[in-house]
Coordinates of C-alpha atoms (C1' of nucleotides) in Angstrom, one line a residue:
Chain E
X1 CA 54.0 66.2 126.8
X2 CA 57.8 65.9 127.5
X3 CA 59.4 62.0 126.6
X4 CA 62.4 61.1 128.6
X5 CA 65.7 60.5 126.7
X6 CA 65.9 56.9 125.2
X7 CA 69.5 57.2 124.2
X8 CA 72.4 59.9 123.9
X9 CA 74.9 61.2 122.3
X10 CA 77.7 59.3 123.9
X11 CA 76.3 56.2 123.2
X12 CA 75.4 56.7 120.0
X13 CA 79.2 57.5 119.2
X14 CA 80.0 53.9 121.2
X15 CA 77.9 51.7 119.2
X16 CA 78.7 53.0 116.1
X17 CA 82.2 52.7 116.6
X18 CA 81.9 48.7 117.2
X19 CA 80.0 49.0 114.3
X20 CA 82.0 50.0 112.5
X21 CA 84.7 47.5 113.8
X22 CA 82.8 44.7 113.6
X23 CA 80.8 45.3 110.1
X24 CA 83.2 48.5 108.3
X25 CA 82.4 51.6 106.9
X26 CA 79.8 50.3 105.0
X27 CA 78.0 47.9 107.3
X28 CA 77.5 51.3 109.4
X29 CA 74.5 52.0 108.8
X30 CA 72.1 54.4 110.5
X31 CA 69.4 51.6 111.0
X32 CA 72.0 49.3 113.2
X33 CA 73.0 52.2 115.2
X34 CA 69.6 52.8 115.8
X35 CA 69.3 49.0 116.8
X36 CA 72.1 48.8 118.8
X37 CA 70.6 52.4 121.3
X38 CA 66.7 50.9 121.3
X39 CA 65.5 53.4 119.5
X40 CA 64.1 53.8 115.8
X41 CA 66.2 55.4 113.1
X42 CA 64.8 58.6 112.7
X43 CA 65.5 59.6 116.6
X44 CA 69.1 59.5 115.5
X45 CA 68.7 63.1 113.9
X46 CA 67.3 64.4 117.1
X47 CA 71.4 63.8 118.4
X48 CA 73.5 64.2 114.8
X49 CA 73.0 65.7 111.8
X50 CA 73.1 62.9 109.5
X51 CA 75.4 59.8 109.0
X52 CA 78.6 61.6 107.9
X53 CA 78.5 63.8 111.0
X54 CA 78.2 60.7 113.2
X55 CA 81.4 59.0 111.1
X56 CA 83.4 62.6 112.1
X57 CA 82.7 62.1 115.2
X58 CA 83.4 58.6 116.0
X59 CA 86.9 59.4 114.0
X60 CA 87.4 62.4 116.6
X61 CA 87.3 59.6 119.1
X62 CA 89.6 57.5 117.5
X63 CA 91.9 60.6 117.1
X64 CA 91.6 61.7 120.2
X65 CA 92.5 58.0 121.8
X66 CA 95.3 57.5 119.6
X67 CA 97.1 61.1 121.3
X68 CA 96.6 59.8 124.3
X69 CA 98.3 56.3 123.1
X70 CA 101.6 58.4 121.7
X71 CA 102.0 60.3 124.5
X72 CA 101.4 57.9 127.2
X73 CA 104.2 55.9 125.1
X74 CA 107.0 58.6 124.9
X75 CA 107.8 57.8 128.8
X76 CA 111.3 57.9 128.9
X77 CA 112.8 61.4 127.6
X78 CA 115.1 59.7 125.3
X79 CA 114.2 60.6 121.3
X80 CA 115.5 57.2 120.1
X81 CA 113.8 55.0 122.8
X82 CA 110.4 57.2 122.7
X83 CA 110.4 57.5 118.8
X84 CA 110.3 53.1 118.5
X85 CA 108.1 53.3 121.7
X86 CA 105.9 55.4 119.7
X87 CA 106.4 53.5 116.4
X88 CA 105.1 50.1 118.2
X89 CA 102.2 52.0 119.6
X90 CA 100.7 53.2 116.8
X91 CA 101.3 49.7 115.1
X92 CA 99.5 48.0 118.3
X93 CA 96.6 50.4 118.3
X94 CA 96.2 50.8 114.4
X95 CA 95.7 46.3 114.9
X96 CA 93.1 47.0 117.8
X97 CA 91.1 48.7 115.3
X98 CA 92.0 48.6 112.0
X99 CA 88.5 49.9 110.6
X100 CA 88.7 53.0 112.4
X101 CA 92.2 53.3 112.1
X102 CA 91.9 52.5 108.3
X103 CA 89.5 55.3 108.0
X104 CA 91.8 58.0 110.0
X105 CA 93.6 59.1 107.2
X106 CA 91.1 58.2 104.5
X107 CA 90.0 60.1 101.4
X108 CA 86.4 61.0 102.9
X109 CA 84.3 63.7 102.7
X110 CA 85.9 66.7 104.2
X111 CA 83.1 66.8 106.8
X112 CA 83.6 63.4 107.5
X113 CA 87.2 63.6 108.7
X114 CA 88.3 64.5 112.2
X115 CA 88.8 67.6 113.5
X116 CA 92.5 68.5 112.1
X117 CA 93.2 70.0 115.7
X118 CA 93.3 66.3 116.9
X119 CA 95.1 65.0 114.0
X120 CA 98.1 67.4 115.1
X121 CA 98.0 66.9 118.0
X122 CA 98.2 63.4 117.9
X123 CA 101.1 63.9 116.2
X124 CA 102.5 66.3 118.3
X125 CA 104.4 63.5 120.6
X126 CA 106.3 62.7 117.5
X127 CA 107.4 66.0 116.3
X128 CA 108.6 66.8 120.3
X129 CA 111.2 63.1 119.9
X130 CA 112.4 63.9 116.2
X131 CA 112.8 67.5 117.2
X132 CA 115.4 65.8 119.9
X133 CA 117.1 64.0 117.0
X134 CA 116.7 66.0 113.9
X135 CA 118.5 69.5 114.0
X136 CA 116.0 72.4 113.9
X137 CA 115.6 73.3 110.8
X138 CA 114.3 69.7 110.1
X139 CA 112.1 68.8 112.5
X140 CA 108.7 68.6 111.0
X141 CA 110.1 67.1 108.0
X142 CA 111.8 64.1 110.1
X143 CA 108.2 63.8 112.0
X144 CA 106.4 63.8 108.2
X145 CA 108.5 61.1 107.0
X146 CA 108.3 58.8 110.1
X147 CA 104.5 59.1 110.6
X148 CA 104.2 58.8 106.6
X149 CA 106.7 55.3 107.0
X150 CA 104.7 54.1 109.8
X151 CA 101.6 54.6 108.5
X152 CA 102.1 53.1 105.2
X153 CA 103.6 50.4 106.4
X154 CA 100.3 49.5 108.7
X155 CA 98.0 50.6 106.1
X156 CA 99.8 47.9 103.4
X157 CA 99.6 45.6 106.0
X158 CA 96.2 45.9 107.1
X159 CA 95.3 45.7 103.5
X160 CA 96.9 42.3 103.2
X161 CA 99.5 43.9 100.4
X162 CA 102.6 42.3 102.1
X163 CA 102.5 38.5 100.1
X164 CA 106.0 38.2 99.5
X165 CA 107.0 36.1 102.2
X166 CA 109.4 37.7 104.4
X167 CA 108.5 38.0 108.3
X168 CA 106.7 41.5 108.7
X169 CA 107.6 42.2 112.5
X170 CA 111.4 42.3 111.3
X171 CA 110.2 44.2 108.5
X172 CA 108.7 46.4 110.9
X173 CA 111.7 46.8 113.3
X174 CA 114.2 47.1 110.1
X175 CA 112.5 50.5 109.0
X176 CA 112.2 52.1 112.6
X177 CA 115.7 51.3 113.4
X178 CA 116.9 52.6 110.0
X179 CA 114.3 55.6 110.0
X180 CA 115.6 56.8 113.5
X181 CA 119.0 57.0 111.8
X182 CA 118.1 58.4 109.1
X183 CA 116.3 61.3 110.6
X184 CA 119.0 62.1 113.0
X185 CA 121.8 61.9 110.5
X186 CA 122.9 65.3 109.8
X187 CA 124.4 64.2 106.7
X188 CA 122.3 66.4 103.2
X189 CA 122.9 67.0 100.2
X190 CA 122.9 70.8 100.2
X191 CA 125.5 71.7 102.5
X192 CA 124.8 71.3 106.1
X193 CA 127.2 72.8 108.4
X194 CA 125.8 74.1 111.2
X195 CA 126.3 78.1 111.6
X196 CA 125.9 79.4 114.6
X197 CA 125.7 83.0 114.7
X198 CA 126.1 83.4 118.6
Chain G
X1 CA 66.4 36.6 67.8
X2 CA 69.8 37.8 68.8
X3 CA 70.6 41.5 69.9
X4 CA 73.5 43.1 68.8
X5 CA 76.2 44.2 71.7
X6 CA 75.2 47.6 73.1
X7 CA 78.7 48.2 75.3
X8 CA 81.9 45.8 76.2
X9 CA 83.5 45.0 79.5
X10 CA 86.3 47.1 78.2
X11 CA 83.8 50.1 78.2
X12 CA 82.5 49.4 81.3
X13 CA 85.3 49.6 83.1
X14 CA 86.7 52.7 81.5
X15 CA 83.3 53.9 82.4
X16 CA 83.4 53.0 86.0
X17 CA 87.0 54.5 86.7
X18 CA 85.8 58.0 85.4
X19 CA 83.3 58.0 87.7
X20 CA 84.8 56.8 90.5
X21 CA 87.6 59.4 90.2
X22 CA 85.3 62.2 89.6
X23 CA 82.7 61.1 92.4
X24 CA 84.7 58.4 94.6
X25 CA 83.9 55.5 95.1
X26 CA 80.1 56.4 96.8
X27 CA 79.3 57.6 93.5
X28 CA 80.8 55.0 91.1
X29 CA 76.9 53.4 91.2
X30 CA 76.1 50.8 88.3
X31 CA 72.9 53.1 87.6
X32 CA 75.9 55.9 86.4
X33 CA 77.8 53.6 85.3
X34 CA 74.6 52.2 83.2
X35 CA 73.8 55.6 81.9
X36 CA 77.7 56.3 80.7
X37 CA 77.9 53.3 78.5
X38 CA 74.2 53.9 77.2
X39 CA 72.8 50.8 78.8
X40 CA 70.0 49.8 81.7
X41 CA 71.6 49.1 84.9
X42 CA 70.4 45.1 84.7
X43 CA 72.3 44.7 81.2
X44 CA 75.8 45.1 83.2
X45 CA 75.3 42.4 85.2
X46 CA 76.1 40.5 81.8
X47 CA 79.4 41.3 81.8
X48 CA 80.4 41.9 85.4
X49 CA 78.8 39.3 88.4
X50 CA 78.4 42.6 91.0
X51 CA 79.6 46.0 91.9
X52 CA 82.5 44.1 93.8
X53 CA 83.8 42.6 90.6
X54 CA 83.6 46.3 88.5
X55 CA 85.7 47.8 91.4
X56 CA 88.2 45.0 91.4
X57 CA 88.4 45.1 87.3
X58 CA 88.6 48.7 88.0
X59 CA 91.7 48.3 90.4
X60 CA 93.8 45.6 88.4
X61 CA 93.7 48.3 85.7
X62 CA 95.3 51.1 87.9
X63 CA 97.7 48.5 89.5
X64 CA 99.1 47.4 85.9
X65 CA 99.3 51.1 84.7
X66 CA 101.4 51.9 88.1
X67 CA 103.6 49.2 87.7
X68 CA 104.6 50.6 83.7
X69 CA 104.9 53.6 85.9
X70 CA 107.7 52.8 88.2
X71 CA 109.2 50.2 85.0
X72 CA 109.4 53.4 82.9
X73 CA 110.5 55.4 85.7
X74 CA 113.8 53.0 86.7
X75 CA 115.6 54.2 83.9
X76 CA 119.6 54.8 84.4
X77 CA 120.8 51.4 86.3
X78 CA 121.7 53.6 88.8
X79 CA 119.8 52.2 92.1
X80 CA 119.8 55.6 93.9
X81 CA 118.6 57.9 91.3
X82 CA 116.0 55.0 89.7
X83 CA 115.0 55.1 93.1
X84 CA 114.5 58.6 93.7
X85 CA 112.3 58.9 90.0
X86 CA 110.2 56.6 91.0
X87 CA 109.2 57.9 94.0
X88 CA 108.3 60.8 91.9
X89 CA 107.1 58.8 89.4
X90 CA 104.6 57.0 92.3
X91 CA 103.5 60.4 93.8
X92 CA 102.6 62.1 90.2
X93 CA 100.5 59.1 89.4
X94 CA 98.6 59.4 92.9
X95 CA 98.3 62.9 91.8
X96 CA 96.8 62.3 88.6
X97 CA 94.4 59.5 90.1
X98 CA 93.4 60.3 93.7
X99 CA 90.2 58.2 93.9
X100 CA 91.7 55.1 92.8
X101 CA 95.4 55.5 94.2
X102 CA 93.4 56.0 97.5
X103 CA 91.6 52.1 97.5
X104 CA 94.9 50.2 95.7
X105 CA 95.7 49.1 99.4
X106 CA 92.2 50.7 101.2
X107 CA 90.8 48.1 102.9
X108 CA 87.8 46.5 101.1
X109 CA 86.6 43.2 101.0
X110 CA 88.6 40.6 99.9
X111 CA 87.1 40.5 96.5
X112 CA 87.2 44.0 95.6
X113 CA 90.6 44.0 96.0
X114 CA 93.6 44.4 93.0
X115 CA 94.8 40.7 92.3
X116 CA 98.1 40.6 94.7
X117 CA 100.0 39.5 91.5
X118 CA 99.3 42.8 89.9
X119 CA 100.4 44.8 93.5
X120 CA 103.3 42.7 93.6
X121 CA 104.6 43.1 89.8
X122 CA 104.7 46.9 90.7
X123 CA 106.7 46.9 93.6
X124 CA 109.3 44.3 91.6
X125 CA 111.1 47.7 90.3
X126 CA 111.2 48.9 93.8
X127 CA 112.9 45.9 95.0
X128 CA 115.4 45.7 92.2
X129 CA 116.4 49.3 93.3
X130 CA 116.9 48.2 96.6
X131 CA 118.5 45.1 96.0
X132 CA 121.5 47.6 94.4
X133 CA 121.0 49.5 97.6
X134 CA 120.8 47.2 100.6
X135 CA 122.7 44.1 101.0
X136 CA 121.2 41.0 100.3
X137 CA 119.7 40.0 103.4
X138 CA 117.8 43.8 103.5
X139 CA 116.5 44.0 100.0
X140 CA 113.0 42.9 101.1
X141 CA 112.9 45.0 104.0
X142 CA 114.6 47.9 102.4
X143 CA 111.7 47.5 99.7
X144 CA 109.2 47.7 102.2
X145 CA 110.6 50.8 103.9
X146 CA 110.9 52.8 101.1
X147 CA 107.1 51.8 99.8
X148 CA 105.7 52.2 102.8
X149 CA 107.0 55.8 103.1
X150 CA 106.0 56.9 100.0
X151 CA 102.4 55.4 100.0
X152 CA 102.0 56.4 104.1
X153 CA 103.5 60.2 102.4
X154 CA 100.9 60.0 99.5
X155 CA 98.2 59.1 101.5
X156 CA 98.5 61.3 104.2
X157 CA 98.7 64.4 101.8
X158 CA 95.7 63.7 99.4
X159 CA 93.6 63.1 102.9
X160 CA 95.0 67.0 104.0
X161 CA 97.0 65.8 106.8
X162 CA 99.6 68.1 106.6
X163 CA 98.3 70.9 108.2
X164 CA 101.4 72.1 110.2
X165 CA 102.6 74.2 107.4
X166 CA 105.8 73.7 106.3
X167 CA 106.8 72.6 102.9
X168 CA 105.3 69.4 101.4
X169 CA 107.1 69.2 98.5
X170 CA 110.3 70.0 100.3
X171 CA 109.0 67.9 102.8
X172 CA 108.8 64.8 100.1
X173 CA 112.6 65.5 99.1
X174 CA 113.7 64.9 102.4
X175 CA 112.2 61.9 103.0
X176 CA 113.2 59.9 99.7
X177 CA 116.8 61.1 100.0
X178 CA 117.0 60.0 103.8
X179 CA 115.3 56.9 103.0
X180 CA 117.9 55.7 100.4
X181 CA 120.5 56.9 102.8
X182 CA 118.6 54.7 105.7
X183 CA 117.9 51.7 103.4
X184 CA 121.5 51.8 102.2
X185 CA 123.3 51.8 105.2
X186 CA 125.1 48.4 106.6
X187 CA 125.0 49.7 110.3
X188 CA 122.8 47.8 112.3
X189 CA 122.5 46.9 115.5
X190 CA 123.0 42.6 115.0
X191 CA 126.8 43.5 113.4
X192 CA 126.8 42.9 109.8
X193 CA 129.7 41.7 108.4
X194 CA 130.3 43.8 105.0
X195 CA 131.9 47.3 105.8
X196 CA 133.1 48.3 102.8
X197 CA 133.1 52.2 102.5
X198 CA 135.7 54.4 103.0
Chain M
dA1 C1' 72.3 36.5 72.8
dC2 C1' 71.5 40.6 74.7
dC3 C1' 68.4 44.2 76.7
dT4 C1' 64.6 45.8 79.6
dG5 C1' 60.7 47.0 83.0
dA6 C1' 59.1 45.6 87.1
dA7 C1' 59.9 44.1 91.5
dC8 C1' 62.4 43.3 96.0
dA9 C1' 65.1 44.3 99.9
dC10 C1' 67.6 47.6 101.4
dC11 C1' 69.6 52.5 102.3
dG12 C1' 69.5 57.9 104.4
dT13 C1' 66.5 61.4 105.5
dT14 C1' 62.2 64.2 106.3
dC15 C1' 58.0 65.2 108.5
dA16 C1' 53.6 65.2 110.5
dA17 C1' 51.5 63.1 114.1
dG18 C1' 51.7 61.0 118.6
dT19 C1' 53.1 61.1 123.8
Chain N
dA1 C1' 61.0 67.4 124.2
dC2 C1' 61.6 63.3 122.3
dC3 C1' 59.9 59.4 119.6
dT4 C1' 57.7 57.1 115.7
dG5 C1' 55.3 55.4 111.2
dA6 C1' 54.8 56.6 106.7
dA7 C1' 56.8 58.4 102.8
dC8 C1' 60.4 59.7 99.3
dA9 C1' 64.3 59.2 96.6
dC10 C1' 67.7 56.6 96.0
dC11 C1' 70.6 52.1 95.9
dG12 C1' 72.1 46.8 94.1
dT13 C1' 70.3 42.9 92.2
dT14 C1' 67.1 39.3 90.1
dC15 C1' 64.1 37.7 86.7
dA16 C1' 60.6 37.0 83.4
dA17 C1' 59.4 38.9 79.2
dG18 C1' 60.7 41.1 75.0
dT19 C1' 63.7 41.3 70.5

DNA sequence: ACCTGAACACCGTTCAAGT
DNA sequence: ACCTGAACACCGTTCAAGT
């Protein structure tokens, strides 16, 4: 005899990601999940393979959410504008969530993480406003180095490792201002004369 | 009647980093932990209140060893090139040590956590480096720049984000010599008074 | 003093049995 | 089809009993 759905997918995903807001990695457990839907802990594996496969897929969510975020933030065409646009963004959303967000770039199980795809993508805002800044040849490495700032800098700060005084917004603003420059500055080492061959 | 010692704190905690680097930090578990030193799980809580308390012990240790990193590294006076080896100096030792580089500024409980002194006495190269870099005002900031790109780098690489192709190493170059370009630089938007070059 | 087995309260996960 | 209780193999931690 056939038993109607007590749950689904989709709100599995939801519950466990307050969850895992409210309580971290480790205070997401498959019992409080099961809680949180009305059903009984075992029913979870009718929906998701196991606990690591639910973390995956919250994270895909997260990923996903924070694309959206980027782009919807790179409004205004201009690199400069769009890139500290983008900058505050991710800094805003990263201290919406900072358990998910802390968990984005993790060291987890590689079945754990999220989908690559949505990774890149995500970041695929940021490589379109350095690409506008940075000649050519380096845009992916300007985009690498102004994710990498930006994340570190939220990922120290989340993790409380900023105790030497100083105010952190300006701290914050300092390094986007000087990154943007720094990326667009045409100025290396080995020899950078542009050749055209046209 | 008194039994002799059967392990040390010291042990333990050498113990518990080998683990957690081989298994992370899901698998550093005071039973394997108990079975390395030769000892029944209970007998550790002699020496260490909780698991909390092993990982912190555990951290403090990696955060004194990275800041004789950087020390060692900041050899020639020169702020630019001291600067430069220890960002290589920074990204060999997350290289060597994945598991633990990965929770120095993870976000665990409070407790868990390196003591900030220990965090902080690391960074003091960094911020000597800077303070020949940046004027005055900027050392703090520039010191915060320059960290957080190299940890947000570090991170981002050992968790496989850099899937875009492209080459990391190269990739890494760029950013530390744009960085001590950025941090240097006296142009900023407020007017600062010092122009000296050129 | 230090070590240990037994016990407790939790986990994730499987599975046969229920509807 | 979906849900569940019972069971299993693990955890961290406490504690009385052993030396």
């Amino acid at each position: 005899m056939p038993t109607p759905p007590r749950t689904s997918l989709a709100e599995i995903v939801t519950a466990g990601r307050h969850i895992l807001e409210d309580e971290g990695l480790d205070g997401l457990t498959m019992q409080r999940v099961a809680n949180a839907v009305g059903v009984r802990p075992p029913s979870l594996y009718k929906r998701v393979r196991d606990r690591g496969e639910l973390v995956h897929l919250i994270l895909n969510d997260v990923a996903h959410e924070l694309a959206h975020t980027l782009d919807a933030a790179a409004a205004t065409g201009d690199p400069r504008r769009d890139l500290r646009a983008m900058a505050d963004a991710f800094r805003a959303f990263a201290h919406r969530q900072p358990q998910a967000y802390g968990l984005l770039f993790a060291r987890l199980p590689e079945d754990w993480r999220p989908d690559p795809g949505l990774v890149a993508r995500a970041s695929q805002a940021v490589l379109r406003a350095t690409g506008g800044l940075a000649d050519g040849r380096h845009a992916l490495e300007a985009a690498r180095t102004v994710v990498a700032w930006a994340h570190g800098f939220i990922t120290m700060e989340l993790a409380g490792a900023f105790r030497l005084g100083g105010d952190v917004d300006r701290a914050y603003a300092f390094g986007a201002d000087r990154l943007a420059t720094a990326v667009a500055s045409t100025a290396d080492a080995g020899g950078s004369a542009q050749r055209s061959r046209r």
